[in-house]
mmCIF file of C-alpha atoms in Angstrom:
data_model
loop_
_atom_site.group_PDB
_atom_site.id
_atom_site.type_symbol
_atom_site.label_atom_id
_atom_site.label_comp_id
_atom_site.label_asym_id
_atom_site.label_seq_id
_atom_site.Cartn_x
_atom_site.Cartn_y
_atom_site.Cartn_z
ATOM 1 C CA UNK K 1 113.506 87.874 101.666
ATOM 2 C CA UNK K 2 112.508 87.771 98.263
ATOM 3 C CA UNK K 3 110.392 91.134 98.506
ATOM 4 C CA UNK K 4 108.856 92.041 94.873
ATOM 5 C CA UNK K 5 109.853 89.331 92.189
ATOM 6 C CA UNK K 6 108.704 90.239 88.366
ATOM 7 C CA UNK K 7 108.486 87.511 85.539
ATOM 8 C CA UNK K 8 109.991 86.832 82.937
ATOM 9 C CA UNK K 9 113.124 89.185 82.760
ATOM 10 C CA UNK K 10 113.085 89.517 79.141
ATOM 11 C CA UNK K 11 110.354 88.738 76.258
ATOM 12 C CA UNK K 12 109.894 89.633 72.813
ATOM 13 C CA UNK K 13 106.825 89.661 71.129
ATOM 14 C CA UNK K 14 105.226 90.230 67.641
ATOM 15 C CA UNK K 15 102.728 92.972 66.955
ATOM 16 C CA UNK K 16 99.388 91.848 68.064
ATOM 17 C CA UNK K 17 100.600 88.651 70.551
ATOM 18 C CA UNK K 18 98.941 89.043 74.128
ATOM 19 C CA UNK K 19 101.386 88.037 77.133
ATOM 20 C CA UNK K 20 100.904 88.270 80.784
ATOM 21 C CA UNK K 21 103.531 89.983 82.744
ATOM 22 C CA UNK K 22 103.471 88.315 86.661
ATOM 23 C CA UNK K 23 103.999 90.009 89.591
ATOM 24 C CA UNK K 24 104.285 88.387 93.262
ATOM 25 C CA UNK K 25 105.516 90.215 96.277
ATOM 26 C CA UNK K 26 105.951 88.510 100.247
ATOM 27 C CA UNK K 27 105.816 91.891 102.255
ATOM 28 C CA UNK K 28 101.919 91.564 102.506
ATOM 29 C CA UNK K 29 101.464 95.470 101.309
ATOM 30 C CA UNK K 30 98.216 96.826 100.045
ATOM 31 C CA UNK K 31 99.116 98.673 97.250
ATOM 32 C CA UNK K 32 100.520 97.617 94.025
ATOM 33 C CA UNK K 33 101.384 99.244 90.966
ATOM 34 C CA UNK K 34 102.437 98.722 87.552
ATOM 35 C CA UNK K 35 104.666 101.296 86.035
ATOM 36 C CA UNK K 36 106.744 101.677 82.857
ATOM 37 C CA UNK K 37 110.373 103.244 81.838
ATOM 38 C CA UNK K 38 111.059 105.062 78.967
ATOM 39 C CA UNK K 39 114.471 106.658 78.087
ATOM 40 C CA UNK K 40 114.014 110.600 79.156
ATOM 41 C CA UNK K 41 110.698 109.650 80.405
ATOM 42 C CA UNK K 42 111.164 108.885 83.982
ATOM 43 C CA UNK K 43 108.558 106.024 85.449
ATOM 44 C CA UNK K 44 104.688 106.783 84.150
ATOM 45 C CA UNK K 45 102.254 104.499 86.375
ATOM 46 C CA UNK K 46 99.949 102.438 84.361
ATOM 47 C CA UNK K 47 97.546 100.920 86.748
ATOM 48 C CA UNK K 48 97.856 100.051 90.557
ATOM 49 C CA UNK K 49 95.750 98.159 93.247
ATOM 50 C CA UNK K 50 94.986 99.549 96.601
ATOM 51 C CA UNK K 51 93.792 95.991 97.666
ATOM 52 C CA UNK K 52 92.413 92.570 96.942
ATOM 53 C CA UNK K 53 89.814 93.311 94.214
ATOM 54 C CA UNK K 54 90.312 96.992 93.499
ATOM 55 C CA UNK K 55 92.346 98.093 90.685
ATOM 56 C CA UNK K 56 92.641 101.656 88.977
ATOM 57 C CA UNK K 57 94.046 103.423 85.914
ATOM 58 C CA UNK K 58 97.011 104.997 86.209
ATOM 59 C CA UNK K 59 98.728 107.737 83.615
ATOM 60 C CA UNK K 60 98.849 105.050 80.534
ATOM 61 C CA UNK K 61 96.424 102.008 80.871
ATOM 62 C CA UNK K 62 95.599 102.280 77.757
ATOM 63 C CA UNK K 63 96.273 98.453 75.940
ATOM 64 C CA UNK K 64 96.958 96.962 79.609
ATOM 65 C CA UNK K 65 94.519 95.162 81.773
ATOM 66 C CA UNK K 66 94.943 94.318 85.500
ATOM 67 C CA UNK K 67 93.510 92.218 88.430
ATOM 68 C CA UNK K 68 93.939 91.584 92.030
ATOM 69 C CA UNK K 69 92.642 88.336 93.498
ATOM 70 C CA UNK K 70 95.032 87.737 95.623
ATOM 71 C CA UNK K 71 97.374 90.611 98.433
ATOM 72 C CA UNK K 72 100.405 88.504 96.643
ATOM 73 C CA UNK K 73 100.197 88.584 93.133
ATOM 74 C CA UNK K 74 99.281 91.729 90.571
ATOM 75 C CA UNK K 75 99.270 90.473 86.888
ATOM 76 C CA UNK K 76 99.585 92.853 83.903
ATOM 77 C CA UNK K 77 98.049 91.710 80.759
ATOM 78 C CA UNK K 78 98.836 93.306 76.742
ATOM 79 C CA UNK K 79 95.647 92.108 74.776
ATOM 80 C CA UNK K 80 97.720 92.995 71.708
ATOM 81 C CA UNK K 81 101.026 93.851 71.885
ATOM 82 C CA UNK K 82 101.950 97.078 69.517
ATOM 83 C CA UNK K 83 105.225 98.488 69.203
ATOM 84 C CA UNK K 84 104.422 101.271 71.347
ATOM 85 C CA UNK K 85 104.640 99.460 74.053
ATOM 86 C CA UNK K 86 108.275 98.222 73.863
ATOM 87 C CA UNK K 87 109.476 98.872 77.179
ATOM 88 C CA UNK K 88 110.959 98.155 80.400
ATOM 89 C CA UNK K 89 107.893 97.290 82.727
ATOM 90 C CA UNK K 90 108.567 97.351 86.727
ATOM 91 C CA UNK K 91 106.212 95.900 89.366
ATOM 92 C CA UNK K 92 106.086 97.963 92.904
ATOM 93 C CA UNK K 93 104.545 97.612 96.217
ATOM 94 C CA UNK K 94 104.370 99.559 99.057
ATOM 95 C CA UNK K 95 104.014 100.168 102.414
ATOM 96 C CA UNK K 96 103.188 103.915 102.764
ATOM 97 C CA UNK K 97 104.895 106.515 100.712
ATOM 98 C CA UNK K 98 107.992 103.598 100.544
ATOM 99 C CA UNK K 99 108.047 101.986 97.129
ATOM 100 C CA UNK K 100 109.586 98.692 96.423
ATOM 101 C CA UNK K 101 110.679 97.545 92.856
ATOM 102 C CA UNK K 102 110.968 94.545 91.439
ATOM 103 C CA UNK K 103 113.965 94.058 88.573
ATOM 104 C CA UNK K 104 111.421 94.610 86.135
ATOM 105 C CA UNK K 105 110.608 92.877 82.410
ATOM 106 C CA UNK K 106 112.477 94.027 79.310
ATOM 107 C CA UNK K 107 109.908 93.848 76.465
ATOM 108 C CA UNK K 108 110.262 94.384 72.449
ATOM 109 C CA UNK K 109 107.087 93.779 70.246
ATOM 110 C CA UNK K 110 108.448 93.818 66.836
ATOM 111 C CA UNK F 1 99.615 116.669 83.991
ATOM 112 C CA UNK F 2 102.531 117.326 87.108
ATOM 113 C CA UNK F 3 105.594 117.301 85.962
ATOM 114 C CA UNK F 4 108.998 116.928 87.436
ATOM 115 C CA UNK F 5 112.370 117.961 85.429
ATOM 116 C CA UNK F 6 115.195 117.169 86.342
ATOM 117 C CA UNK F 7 118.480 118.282 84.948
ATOM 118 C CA UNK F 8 121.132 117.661 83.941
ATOM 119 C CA UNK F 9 120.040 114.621 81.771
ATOM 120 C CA UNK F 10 123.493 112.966 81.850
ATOM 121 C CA UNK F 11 126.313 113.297 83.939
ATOM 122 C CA UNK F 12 129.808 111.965 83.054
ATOM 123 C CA UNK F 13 132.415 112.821 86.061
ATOM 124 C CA UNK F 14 135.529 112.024 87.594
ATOM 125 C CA UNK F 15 136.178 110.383 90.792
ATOM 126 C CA UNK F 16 136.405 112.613 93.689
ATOM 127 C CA UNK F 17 134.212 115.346 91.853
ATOM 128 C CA UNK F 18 131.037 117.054 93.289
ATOM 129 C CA UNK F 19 128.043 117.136 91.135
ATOM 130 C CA UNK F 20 124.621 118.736 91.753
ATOM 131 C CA UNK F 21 121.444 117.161 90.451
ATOM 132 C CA UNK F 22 117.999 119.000 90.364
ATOM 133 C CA UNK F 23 114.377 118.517 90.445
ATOM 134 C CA UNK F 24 111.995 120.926 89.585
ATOM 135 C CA UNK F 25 108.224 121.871 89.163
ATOM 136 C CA UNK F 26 105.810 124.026 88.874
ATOM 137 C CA UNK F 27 103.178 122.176 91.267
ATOM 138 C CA UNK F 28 103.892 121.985 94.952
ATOM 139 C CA UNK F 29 104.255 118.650 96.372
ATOM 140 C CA UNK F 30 103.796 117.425 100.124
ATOM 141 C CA UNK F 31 107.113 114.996 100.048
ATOM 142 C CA UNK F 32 109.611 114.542 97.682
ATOM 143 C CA UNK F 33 111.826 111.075 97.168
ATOM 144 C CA UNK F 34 115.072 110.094 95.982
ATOM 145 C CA UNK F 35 115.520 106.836 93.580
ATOM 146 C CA UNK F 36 119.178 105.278 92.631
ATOM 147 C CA UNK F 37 118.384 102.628 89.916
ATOM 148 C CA UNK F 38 121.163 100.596 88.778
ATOM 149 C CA UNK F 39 121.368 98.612 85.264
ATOM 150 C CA UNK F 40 119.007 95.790 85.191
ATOM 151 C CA UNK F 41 117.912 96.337 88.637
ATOM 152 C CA UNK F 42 114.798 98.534 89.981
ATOM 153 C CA UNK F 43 115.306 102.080 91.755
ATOM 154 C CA UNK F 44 116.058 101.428 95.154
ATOM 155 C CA UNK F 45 114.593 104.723 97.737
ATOM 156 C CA UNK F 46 117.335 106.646 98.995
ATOM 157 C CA UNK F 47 115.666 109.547 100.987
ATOM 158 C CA UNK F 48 112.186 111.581 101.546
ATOM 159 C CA UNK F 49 112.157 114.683 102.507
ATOM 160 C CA UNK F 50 108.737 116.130 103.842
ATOM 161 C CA UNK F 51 109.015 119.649 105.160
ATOM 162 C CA UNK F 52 110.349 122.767 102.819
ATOM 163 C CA UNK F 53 113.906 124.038 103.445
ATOM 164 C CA UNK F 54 114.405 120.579 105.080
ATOM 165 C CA UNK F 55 118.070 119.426 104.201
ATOM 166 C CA UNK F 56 118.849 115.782 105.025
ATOM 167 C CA UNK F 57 122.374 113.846 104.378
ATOM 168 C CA UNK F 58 122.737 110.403 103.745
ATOM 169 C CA UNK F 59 126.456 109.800 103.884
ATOM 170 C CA UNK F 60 128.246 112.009 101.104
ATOM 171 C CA UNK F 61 124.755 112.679 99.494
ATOM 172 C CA UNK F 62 122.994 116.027 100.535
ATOM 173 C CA UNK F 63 119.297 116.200 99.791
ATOM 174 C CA UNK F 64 117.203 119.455 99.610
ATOM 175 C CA UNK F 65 113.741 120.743 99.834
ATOM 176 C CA UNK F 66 113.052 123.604 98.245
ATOM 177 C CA UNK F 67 111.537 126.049 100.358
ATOM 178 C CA UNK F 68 108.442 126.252 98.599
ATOM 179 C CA UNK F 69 108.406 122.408 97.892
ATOM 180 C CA UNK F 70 108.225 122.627 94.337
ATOM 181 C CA UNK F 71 111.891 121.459 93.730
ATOM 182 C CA UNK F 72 114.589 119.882 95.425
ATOM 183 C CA UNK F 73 118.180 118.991 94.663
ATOM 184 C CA UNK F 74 120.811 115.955 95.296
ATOM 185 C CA UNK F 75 124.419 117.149 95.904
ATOM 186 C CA UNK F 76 127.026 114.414 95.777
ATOM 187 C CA UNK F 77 130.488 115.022 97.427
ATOM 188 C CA UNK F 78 133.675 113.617 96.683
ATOM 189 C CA UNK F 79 131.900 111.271 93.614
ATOM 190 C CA UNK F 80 132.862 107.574 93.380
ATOM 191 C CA UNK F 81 132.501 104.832 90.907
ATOM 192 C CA UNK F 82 130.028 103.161 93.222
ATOM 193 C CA UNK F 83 127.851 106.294 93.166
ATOM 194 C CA UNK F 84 127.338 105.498 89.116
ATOM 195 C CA UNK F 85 123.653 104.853 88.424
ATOM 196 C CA UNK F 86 119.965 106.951 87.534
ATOM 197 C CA UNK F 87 119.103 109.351 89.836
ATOM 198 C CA UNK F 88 115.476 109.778 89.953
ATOM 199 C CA UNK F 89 112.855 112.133 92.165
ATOM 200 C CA UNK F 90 109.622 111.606 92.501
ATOM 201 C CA UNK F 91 107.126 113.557 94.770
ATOM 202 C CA UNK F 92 103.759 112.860 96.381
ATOM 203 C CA UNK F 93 101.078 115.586 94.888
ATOM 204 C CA UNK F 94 99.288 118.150 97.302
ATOM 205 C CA UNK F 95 95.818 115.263 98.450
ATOM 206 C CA UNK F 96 97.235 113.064 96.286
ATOM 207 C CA UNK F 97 97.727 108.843 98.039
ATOM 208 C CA UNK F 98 100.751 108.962 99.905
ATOM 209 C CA UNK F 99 101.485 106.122 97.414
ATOM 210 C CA UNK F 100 100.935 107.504 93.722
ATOM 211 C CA UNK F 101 104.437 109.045 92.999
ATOM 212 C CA UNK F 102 104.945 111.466 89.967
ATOM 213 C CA UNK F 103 108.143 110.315 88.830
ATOM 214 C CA UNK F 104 111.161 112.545 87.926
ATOM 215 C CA UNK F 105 112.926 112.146 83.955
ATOM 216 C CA UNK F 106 115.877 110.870 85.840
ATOM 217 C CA UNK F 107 119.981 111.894 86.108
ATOM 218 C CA UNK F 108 122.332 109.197 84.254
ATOM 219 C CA UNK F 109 125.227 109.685 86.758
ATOM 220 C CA UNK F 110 128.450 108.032 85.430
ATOM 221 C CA UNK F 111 131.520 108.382 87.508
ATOM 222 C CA UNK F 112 134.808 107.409 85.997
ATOM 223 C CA UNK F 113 137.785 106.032 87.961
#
């Protein structure tokens, strides 16, 4: 079972690139979310997708974009990437309260 | 903005040790989970507890709700290297989707040999 799969495990990127972050998941959940991991931070959700079609802001959307056209896959977009936003980004789905992770995407802007 | 501390930040032990790791808030929360993340890998759920004062054990790893399910705490018995990792809690918010977790800061755990 491959469950939640995130790509690409690492990227770096110069101040004002865009990138797309992919995320694909076989467990045929609803929900979807986007989160990111900051040292002493914990995990702050960024935006997440109850379904096919419907997506919603999370804690920091702010300089990501999302869509949902398919149950599988949940894309995260940077328009243009700022240092801020050097981070480790994980995918999640879930069935219920149950979260599952991917391995998540290691990302520098410089 | 919920938030949920936990504490201590890092934890450096050795093998065979106990170690107690704790959550807290000031909101009340109707279930609480336990994360273990390890290095390059995402956090994998270990427990949820739903009901205040409920205790449940997972092996040598005692979880608590607090009573008034604003805080809960992870006790580890008889630490191993395998138990290395960050420790994170994150509860479900009073109406909040059963899905949208408030995520803990997170316990480095690092047992030594």
């Amino acid at each position: 079972n491959a469950g939640v799969t995130q790509t690409p495990k690492f990227q770096v990127l110069k101040t004002g690139q865009s990138m797309t972050l992919q995320c694909a998941q076989d467990m045929n959940h609803e929900y979807m979310s986007w989160y990111r991991q900051d040292p002493g931070m914990g995990l702050r959700l960024i935006h997440y997708s109850v379904g096919a079609g419907i997506t919603d802001q999370g804690e920091v959307p702010n300089g990501y974009n999302v869509s949902r056209s398919t149950t599988e896959d949940f894309p995260l977009r940077l328009l243009s990437a700022a240092p801020s936003q050097t981070s480790v980004y994980f995918c999640a789905s879930s069935q219920g309260a149950k979260l599952f992770f991917g391995s998540g995407t290691q990302l520098s802007v410089l | 903005t919920q938030l949920l501390e936990q504490s201590p930040q890092f934890l450096s032990i050795q093998e065979g040790e106990n170690l107690t790791v704790y959550c807290n808030s000031s909101s009340v929360f109707s279930s609480l989970q336990w994360y273990r993340q390890e290095p390059g890998e995402g956090p994998v759920l270990l427990v949820t507890v739903v009901t205040g004062g409920e205790v449940k054990k997972l092996k040598r790893l005692t979880f608590q709700f607090g009573d008034a399910r604003k805080d809960s705490s992870l006790h580890i018995t008889a630490a191993q290297p395998g138990d290395t990792g960050l420790y994170l809690c994150a509860g479900v918010s009073q109406g909040g989707a059963t899905n949208k977790l408030i995520f803990g800061t997170g316990t480095l755990l690092a047992v030594q040999p």
